[in-house]
């Protein structure tokens, strides 16, 4: 079943996409946190693909406080200049999505899914926000898959990598190559923090894959990187949230 849903929150109504497999279930739950370009057909198709493996998937519009979906014209994403302009329009929305708001919203999304533990996958800024959610609510997450996430490591005392010590689930990071928002030194710092905290994790560099490599509707799409990410994500979910 595929449907658009509205989820009431303390700050408004979050529009979201919910897809569940055919049958009676129960199905393990997965939250999908979008990239900066928002909830759109590409994100819905990715949710569908996860659901085909037997999962109930909820993909919320993380920018619901600013606007309902869609946030961009698909044509904006294949032209470099238009993509840059669209990103500029969305930047204030990203800046307003504080860690406190991410955690508050995540509590609501988890209540909507109605499961004690779920998996979460995030892309670009969604990967960063997924890490924030898992670190704040560790008991609710069996797994985190984060792909081409940026700004996970910063000099800010509130940098997400400084708060991974709470995580109890398994974590997978797939990093883009030559990514200015997640440099080799940033990756090393993240891995050091995860290791020091005793988190069960895998951190891999996708050589030749640019930032945004999973997104087939953008000019940054890297087919080999996208395929590798699916293999890694499904292996993570099968280990931590097996479908019965």
Short mmCIF file of C-alpha atoms in Angstrom, two decimals, residues 57-149:
data_model
loop_
_atom_site.label_atom_id
_atom_site.label_comp_id
_atom_site.label_asym_id
_atom_site.label_seq_id
_atom_site.Cartn_x
_atom_site.Cartn_y
_atom_site.Cartn_z
CA UNK A 57 8.67 2.70 5.27
CA UNK A 58 7.85 6.26 6.30
CA UNK A 59 9.51 9.12 4.41
CA UNK A 60 8.57 12.47 5.99
CA UNK A 61 9.06 15.93 4.54
CA UNK A 62 11.62 17.21 7.03
CA UNK A 63 10.98 20.78 5.87
CA UNK A 64 7.25 20.70 6.60
CA UNK A 65 7.55 23.83 8.76
CA UNK A 66 8.48 25.79 5.65
CA UNK A 67 6.51 24.18 2.82
CA UNK A 68 4.65 21.10 1.74
CA UNK A 69 6.11 18.83 -0.91
CA UNK A 70 7.25 19.06 -3.62
CA UNK A 71 10.03 21.52 -2.87
CA UNK A 72 11.76 21.53 -6.27
CA UNK A 73 10.98 21.12 -9.93
CA UNK A 74 12.54 17.86 -11.21
CA UNK A 75 14.18 19.87 -14.00
CA UNK A 76 16.12 21.80 -11.35
CA UNK A 77 18.06 18.71 -10.40
CA UNK A 78 19.65 17.78 -13.72
CA UNK A 79 21.07 21.21 -14.56
CA UNK A 80 24.04 22.33 -12.46
CA UNK A 81 23.09 26.01 -12.36
CA UNK A 82 19.45 25.33 -11.58
CA UNK A 83 20.40 22.76 -8.96
CA UNK A 84 22.64 25.31 -7.27
CA UNK A 85 19.85 27.88 -7.28
CA UNK A 86 17.42 25.37 -5.81
CA UNK A 87 19.91 24.47 -3.10
CA UNK A 88 20.24 28.15 -2.28
CA UNK A 89 16.49 28.41 -1.79
CA UNK A 90 16.50 25.39 0.47
CA UNK A 91 19.52 26.38 2.58
CA UNK A 92 17.48 28.48 5.05
CA UNK A 93 15.20 25.48 5.59
CA UNK A 94 18.22 23.33 6.39
CA UNK A 95 19.54 25.90 8.83
CA UNK A 96 16.19 26.09 10.62
CA UNK A 97 16.07 22.31 11.08
CA UNK A 98 17.86 22.26 14.41
CA UNK A 99 18.87 19.15 16.29
CA UNK A 100 16.11 19.82 18.80
CA UNK A 101 13.53 19.92 16.03
CA UNK A 102 14.91 16.76 14.43
CA UNK A 103 14.60 14.85 17.69
CA UNK A 104 11.12 16.18 18.47
CA UNK A 105 9.91 15.29 14.99
CA UNK A 106 11.51 11.86 15.12
CA UNK A 107 9.57 11.03 18.27
CA UNK A 108 6.36 11.81 16.38
CA UNK A 109 7.39 9.76 13.33
CA UNK A 110 8.20 6.80 15.57
CA UNK A 111 4.84 7.07 17.29
CA UNK A 112 3.16 7.11 13.88
CA UNK A 113 5.00 3.96 12.80
CA UNK A 114 4.02 2.30 16.08
CA UNK A 115 7.05 0.06 16.53
CA UNK A 116 9.39 -0.31 19.48
CA UNK A 117 12.48 -0.38 17.29
CA UNK A 118 13.03 0.60 13.68
CA UNK A 119 15.79 1.17 11.18
CA UNK A 120 16.61 4.54 9.70
CA UNK A 121 18.31 5.52 6.47
CA UNK A 122 19.30 9.05 5.53
CA UNK A 123 20.83 10.74 2.52
CA UNK A 124 22.99 13.89 2.44
CA UNK A 125 21.55 16.16 5.13
CA UNK A 126 19.16 13.32 5.96
CA UNK A 127 22.14 11.15 6.86
CA UNK A 128 23.34 13.76 9.31
CA UNK A 129 19.89 14.20 10.81
CA UNK A 130 19.43 10.45 11.06
CA UNK A 131 22.61 10.25 13.12
CA UNK A 132 21.29 13.00 15.40
CA UNK A 133 18.03 11.08 15.85
CA UNK A 134 19.75 7.77 16.63
CA UNK A 135 22.13 9.38 19.11
CA UNK A 136 19.25 11.08 20.94
CA UNK A 137 16.89 8.07 20.89
CA UNK A 138 19.20 5.06 20.82
CA UNK A 139 16.75 2.56 22.27
CA UNK A 140 14.37 3.12 19.36
CA UNK A 141 16.81 2.26 16.56
CA UNK A 142 18.26 -1.08 15.62
CA UNK A 143 20.15 0.27 12.64
CA UNK A 144 21.31 3.44 10.91
CA UNK A 145 22.34 3.65 7.27
CA UNK A 146 23.84 7.04 6.36
CA UNK A 147 24.91 7.81 2.79
CA UNK A 148 26.92 10.78 1.50
CA UNK A 149 26.10 12.69 4.67
#
